[in-house]
CSV table of N, CA and C in Angstrom, one decimal:
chain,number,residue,atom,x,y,z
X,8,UNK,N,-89.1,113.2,193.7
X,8,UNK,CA,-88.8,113.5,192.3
X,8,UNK,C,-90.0,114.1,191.6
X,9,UNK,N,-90.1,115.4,191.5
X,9,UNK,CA,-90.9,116.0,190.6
X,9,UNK,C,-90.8,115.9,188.3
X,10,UNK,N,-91.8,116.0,187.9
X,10,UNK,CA,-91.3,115.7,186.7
X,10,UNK,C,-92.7,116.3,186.1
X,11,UNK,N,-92.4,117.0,185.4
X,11,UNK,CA,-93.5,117.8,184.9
X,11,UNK,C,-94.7,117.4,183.6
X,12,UNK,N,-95.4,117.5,183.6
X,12,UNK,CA,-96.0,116.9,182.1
X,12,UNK,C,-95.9,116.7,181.0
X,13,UNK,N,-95.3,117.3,181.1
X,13,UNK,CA,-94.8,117.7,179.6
X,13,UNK,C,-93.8,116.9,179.2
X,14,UNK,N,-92.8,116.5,180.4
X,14,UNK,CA,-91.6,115.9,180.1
X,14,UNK,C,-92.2,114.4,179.6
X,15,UNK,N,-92.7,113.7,178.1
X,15,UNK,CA,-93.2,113.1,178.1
X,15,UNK,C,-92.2,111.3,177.6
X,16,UNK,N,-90.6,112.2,177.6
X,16,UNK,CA,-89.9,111.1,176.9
X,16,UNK,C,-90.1,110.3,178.9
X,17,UNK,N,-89.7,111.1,179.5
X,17,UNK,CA,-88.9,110.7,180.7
X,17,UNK,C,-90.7,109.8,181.3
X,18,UNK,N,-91.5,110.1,181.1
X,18,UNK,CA,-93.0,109.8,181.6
X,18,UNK,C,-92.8,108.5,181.0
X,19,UNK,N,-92.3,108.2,179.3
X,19,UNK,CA,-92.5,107.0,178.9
X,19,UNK,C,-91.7,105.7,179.4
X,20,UNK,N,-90.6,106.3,180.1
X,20,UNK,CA,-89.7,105.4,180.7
X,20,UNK,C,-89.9,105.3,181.8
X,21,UNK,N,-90.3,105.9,182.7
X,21,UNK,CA,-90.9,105.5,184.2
X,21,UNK,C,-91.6,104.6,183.7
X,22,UNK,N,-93.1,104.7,183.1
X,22,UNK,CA,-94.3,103.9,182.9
X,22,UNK,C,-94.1,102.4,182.6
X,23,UNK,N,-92.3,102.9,181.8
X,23,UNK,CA,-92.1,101.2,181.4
X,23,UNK,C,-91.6,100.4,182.6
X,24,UNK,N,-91.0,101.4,183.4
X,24,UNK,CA,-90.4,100.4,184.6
X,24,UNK,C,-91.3,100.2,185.5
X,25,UNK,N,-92.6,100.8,185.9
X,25,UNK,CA,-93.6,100.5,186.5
X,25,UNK,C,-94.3,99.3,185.9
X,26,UNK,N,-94.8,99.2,184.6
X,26,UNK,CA,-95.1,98.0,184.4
X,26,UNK,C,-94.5,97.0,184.4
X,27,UNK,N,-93.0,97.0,184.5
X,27,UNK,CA,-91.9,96.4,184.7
X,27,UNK,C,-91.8,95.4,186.0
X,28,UNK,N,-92.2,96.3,187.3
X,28,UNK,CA,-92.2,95.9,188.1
X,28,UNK,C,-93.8,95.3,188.6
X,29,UNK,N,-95.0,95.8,188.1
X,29,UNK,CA,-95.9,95.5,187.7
X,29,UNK,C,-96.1,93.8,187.6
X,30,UNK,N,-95.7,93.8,186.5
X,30,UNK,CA,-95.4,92.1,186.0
X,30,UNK,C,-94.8,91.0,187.1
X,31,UNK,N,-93.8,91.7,187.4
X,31,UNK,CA,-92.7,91.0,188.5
X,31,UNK,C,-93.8,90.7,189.8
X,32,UNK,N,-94.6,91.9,190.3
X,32,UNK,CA,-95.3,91.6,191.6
X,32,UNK,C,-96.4,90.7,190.9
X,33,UNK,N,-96.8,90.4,190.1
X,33,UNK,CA,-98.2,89.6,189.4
X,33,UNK,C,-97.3,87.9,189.7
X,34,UNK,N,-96.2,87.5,188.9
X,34,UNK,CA,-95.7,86.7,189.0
X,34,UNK,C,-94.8,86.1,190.3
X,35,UNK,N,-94.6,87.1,191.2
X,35,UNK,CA,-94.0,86.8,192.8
X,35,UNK,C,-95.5,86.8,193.5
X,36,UNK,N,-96.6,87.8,193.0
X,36,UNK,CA,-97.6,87.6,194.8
X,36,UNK,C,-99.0,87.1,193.9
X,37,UNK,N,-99.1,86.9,192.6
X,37,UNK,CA,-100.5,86.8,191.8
X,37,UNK,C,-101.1,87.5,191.3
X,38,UNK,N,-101.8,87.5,190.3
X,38,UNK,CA,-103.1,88.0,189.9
X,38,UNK,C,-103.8,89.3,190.9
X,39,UNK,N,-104.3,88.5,192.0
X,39,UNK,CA,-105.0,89.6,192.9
X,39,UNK,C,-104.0,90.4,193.4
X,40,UNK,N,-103.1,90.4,193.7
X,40,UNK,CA,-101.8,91.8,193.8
X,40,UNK,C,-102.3,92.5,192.9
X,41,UNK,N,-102.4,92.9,191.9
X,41,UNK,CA,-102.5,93.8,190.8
X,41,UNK,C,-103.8,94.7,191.6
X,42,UNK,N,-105.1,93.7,191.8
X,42,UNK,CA,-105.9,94.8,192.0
X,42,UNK,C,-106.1,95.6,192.6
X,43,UNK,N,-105.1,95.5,193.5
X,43,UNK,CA,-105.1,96.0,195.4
X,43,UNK,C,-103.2,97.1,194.9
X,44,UNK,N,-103.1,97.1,194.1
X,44,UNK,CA,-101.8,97.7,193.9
X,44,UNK,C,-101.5,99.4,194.0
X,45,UNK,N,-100.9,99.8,195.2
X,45,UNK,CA,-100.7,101.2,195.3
X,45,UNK,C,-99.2,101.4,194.2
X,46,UNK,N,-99.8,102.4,193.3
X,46,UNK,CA,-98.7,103.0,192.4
X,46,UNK,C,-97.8,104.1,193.0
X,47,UNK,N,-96.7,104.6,192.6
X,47,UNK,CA,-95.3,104.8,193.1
X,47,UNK,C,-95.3,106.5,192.3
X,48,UNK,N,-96.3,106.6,191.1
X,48,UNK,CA,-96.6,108.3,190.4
X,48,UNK,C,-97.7,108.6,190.8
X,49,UNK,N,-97.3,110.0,191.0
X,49,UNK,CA,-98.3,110.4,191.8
X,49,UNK,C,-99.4,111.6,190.4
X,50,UNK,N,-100.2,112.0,190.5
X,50,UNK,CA,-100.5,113.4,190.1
X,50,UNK,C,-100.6,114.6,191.0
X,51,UNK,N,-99.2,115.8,190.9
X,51,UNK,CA,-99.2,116.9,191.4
X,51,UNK,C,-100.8,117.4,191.7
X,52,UNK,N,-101.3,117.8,190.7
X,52,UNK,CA,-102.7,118.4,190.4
X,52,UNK,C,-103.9,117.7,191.6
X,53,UNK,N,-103.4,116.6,191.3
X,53,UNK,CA,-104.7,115.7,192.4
X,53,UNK,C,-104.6,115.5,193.8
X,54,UNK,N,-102.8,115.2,194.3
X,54,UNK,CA,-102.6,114.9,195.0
X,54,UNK,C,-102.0,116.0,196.2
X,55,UNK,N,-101.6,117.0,195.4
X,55,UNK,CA,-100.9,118.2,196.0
X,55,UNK,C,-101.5,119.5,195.5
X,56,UNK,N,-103.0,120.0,195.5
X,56,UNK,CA,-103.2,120.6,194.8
X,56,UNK,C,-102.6,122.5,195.3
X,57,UNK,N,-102.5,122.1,197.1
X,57,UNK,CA,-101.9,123.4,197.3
X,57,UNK,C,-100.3,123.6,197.2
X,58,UNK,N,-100.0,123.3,196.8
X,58,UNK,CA,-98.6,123.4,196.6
X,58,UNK,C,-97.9,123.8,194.9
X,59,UNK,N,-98.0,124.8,195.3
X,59,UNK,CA,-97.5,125.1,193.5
X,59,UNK,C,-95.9,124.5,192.9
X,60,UNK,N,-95.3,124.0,193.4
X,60,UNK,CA,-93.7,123.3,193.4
X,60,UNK,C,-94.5,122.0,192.9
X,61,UNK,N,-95.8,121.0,193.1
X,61,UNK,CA,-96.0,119.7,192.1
X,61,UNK,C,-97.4,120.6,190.8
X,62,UNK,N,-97.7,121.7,190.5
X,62,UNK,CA,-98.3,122.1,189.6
X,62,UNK,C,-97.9,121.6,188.1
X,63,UNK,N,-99.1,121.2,187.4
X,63,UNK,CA,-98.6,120.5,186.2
X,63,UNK,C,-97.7,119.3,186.0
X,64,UNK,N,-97.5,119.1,187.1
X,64,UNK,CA,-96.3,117.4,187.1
X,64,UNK,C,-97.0,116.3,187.8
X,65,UNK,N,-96.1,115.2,187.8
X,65,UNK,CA,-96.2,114.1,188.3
X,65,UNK,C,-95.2,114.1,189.3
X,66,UNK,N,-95.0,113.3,190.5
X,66,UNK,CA,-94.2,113.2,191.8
X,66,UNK,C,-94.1,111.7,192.1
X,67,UNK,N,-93.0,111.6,192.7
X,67,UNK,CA,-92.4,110.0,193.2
X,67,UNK,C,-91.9,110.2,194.4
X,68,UNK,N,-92.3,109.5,195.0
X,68,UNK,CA,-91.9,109.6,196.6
X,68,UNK,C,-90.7,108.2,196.6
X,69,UNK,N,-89.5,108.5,197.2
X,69,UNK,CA,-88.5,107.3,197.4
X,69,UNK,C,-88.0,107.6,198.4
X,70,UNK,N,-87.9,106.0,199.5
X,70,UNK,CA,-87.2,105.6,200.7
X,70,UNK,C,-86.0,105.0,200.6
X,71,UNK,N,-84.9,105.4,201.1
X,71,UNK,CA,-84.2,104.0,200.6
X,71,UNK,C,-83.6,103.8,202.1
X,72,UNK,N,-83.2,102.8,202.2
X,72,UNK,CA,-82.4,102.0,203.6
X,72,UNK,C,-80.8,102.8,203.0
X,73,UNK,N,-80.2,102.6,201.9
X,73,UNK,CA,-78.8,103.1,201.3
X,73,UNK,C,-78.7,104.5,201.3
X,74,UNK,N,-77.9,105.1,201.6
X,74,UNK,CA,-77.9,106.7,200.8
X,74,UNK,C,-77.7,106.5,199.3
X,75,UNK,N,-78.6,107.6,198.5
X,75,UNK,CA,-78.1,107.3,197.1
X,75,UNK,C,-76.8,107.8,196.9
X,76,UNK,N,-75.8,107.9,195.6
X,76,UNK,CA,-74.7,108.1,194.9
X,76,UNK,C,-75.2,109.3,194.8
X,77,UNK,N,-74.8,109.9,194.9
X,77,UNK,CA,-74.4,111.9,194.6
X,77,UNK,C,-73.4,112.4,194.2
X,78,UNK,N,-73.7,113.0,192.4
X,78,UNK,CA,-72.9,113.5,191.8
X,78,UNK,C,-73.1,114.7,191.3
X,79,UNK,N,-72.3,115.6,191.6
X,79,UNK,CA,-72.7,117.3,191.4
X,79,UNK,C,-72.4,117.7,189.8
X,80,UNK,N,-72.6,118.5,189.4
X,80,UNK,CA,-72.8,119.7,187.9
X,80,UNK,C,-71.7,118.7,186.6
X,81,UNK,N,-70.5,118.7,187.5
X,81,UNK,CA,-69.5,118.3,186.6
X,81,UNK,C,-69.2,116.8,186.6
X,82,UNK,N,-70.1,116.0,187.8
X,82,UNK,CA,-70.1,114.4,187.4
X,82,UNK,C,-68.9,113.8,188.5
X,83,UNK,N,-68.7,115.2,189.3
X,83,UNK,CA,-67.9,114.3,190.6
X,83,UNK,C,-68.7,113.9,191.6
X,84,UNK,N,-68.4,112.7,192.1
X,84,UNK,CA,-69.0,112.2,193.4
X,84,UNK,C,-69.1,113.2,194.5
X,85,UNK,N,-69.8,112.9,195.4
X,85,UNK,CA,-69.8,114.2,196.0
X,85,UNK,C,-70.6,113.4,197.5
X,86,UNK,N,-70.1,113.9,199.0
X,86,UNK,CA,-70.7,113.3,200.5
X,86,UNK,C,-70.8,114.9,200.8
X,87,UNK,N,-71.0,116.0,200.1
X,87,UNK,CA,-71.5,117.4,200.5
X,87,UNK,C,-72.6,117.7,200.4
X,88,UNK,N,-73.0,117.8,201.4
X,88,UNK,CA,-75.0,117.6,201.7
X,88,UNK,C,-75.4,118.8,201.1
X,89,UNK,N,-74.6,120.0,200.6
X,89,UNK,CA,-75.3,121.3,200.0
X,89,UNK,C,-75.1,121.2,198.7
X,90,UNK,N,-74.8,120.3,198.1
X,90,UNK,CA,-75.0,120.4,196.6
X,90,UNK,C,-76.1,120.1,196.0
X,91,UNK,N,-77.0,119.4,197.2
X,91,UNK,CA,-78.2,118.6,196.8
X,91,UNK,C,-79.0,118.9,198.0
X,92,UNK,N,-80.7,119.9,197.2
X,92,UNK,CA,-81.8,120.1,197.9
X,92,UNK,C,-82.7,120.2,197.3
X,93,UNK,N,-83.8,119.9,198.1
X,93,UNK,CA,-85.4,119.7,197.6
X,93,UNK,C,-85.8,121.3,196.7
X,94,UNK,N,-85.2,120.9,195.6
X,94,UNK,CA,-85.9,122.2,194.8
X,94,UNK,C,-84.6,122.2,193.4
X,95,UNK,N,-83.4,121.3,193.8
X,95,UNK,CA,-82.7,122.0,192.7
X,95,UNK,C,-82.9,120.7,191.7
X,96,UNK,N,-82.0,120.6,190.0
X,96,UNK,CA,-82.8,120.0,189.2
X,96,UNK,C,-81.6,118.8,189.2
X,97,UNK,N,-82.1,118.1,188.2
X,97,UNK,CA,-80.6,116.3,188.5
X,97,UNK,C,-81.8,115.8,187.5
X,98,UNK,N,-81.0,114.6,187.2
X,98,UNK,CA,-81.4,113.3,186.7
X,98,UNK,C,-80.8,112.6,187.5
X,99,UNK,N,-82.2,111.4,187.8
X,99,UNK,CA,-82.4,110.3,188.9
X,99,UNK,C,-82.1,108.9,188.3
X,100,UNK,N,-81.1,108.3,188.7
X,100,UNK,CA,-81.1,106.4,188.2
X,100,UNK,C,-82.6,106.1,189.8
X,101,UNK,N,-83.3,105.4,189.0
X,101,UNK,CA,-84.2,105.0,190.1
X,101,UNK,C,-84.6,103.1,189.7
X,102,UNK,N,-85.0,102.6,191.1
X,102,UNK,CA,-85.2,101.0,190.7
X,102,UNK,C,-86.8,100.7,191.4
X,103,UNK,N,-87.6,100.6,190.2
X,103,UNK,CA,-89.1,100.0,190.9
X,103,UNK,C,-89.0,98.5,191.2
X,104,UNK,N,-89.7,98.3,192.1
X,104,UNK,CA,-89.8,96.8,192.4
X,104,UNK,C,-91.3,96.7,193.5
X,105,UNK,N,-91.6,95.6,192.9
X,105,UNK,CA,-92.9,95.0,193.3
X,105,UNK,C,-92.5,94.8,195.4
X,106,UNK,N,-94.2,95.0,196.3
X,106,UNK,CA,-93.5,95.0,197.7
X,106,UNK,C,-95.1,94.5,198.1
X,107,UNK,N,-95.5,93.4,199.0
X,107,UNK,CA,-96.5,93.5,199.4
X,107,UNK,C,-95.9,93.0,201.0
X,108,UNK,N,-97.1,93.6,202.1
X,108,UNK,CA,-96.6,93.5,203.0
X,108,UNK,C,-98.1,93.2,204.3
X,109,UNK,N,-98.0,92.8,205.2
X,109,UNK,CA,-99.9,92.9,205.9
X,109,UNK,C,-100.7,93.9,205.5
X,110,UNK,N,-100.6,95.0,205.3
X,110,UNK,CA,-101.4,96.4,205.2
X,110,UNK,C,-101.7,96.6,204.1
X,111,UNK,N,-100.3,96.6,203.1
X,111,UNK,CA,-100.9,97.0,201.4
X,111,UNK,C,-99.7,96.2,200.8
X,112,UNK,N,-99.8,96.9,199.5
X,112,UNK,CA,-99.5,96.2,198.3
X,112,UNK,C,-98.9,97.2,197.0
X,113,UNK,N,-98.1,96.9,197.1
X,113,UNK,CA,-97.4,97.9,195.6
X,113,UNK,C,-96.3,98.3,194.9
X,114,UNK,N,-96.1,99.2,194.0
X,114,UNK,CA,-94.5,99.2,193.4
X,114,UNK,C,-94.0,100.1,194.2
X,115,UNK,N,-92.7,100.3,194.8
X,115,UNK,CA,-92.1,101.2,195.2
X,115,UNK,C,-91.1,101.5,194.1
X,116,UNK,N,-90.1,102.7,194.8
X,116,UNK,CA,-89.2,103.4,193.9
X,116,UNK,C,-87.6,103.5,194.7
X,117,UNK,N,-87.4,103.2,194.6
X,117,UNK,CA,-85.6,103.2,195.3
X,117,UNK,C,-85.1,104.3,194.4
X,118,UNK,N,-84.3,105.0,195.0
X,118,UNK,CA,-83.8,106.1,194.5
X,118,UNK,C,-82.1,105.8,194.3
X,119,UNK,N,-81.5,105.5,193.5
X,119,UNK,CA,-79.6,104.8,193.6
X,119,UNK,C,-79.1,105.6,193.4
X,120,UNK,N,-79.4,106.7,192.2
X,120,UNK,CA,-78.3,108.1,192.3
X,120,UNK,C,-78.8,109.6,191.3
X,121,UNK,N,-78.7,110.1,192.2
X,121,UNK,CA,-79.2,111.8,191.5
X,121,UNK,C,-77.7,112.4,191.4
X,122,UNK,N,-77.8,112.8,189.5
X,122,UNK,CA,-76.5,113.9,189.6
X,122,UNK,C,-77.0,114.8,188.8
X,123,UNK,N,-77.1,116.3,190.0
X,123,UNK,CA,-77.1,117.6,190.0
X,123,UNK,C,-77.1,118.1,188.1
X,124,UNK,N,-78.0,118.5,187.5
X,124,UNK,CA,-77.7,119.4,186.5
X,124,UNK,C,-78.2,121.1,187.0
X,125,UNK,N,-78.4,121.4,187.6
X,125,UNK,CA,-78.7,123.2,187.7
X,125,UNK,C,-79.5,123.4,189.1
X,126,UNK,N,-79.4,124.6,189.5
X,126,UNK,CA,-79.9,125.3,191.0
X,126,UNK,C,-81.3,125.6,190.6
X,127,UNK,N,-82.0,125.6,191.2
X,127,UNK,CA,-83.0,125.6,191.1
X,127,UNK,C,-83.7,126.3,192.8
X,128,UNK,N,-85.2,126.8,192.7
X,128,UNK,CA,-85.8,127.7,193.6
X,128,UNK,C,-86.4,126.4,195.0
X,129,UNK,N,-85.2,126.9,196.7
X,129,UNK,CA,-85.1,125.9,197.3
X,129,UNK,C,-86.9,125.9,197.7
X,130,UNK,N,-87.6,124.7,198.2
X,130,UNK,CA,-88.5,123.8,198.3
X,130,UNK,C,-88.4,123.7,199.6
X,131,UNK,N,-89.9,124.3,200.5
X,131,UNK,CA,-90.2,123.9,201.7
X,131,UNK,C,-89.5,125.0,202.5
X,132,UNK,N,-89.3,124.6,203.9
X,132,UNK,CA,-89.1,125.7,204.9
X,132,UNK,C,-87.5,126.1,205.0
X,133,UNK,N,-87.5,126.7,206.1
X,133,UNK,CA,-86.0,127.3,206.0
X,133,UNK,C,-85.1,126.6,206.9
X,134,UNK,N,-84.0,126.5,207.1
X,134,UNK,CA,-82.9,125.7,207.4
X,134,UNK,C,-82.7,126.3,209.3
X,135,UNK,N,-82.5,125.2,209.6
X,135,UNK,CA,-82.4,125.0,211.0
X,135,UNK,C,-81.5,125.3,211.6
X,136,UNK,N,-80.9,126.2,212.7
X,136,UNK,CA,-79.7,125.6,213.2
X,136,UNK,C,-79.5,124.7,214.2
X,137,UNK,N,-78.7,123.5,213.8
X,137,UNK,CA,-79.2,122.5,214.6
X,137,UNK,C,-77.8,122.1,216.2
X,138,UNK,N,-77.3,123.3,216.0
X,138,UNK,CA,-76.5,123.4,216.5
X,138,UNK,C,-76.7,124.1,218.0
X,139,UNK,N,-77.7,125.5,217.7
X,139,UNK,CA,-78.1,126.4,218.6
X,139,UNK,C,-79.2,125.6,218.8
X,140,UNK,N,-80.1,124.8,218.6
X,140,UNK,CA,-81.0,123.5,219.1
X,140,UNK,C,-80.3,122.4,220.4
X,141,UNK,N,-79.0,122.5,219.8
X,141,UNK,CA,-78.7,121.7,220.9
X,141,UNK,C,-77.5,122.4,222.4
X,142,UNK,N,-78.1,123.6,222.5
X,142,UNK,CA,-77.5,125.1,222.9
X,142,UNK,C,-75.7,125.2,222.9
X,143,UNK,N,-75.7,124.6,221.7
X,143,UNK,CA,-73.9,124.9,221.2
X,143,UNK,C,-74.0,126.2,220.2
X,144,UNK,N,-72.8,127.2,220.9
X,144,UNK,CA,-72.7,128.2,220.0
X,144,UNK,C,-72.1,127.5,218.8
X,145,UNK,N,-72.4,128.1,217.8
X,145,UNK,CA,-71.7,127.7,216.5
X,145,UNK,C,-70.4,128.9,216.2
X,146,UNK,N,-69.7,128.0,216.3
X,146,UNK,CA,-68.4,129.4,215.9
X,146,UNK,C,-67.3,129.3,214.5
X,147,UNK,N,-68.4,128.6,213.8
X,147,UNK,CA,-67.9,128.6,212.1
X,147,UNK,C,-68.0,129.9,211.7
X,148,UNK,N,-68.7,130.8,212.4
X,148,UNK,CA,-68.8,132.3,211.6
X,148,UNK,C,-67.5,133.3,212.5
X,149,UNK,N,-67.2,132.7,213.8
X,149,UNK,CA,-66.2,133.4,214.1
X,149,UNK,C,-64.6,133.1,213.9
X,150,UNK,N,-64.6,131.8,212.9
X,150,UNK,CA,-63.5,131.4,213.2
X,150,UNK,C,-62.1,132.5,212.7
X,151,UNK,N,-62.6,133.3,211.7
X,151,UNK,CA,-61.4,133.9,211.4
X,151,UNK,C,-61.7,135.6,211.8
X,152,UNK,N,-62.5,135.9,212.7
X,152,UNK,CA,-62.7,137.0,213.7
X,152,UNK,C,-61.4,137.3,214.4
């Protein structure tokens, strides 16, 4: 999830759920959690500085074990993997929560549902055929040949 600087309403509501969750790991793992705590926002500028797609924004990296809820332009559900790609725009329901584990310590971000507002310029490399990878002709382009 990219989010730009500027966007400062949406920056104040992340910040609250980070301290939100913040609090929760202080009171589940203690005090010393806090000091050792990897945060969940990133800074484009600092952390990506060659990549012009996090220029001027902040970034959140989310795993989830669930697939999130996916709803396209008009608010229908949607299991069509092309309505949704690294580059187009949405509003994200997201859930921070405190995580300490042997290695580190910190808030993560669960991602529960992105729905689609506008297309946007696609993000990262180009699309694979994963079909001619696994040496199957693909014959979705010939079917009505």
């Amino acid at each position: 999830v990219i989010i730009p600087k500027d966007d400062k309403e949406t920056l104040a509501v992340i910040n609250q759920a980070i301290e939100a969750a913040r609090k929760q790991g202080i009171e589940k793992f203690g005090q010393s959690w806090a000091a050792k705590c990897r945060m969940p926002l990133h800074d484009g500028d600092t952390d990506k500085p060659e990549d012009e797609a996090y220029a001027d924004s902040f970034f959140i990296n989310s795993n989830n074990l669930r697939k999130p809820k996916i709803y396209d332009e008009e608010g229908n559900l949607t299991d069509d993997s092309t309505v949704v790609y690294s580059g187009c725009y949405g509003s994200v329901m997201m859930e921070f929560y405190p995580y300490q584990k042997k290695t580190n310590q910190g808030i993560s971000a669960s991602l529960l549902g992105f729905m689609k507002t506008d297309d946007g310029e696609p993000l990262g490399g180009t699309s694979i055929d994963v079909a001619a990878g696994f040496g199957i002709e693909n014959s979705d382009d010939d079917f009505l040949s």
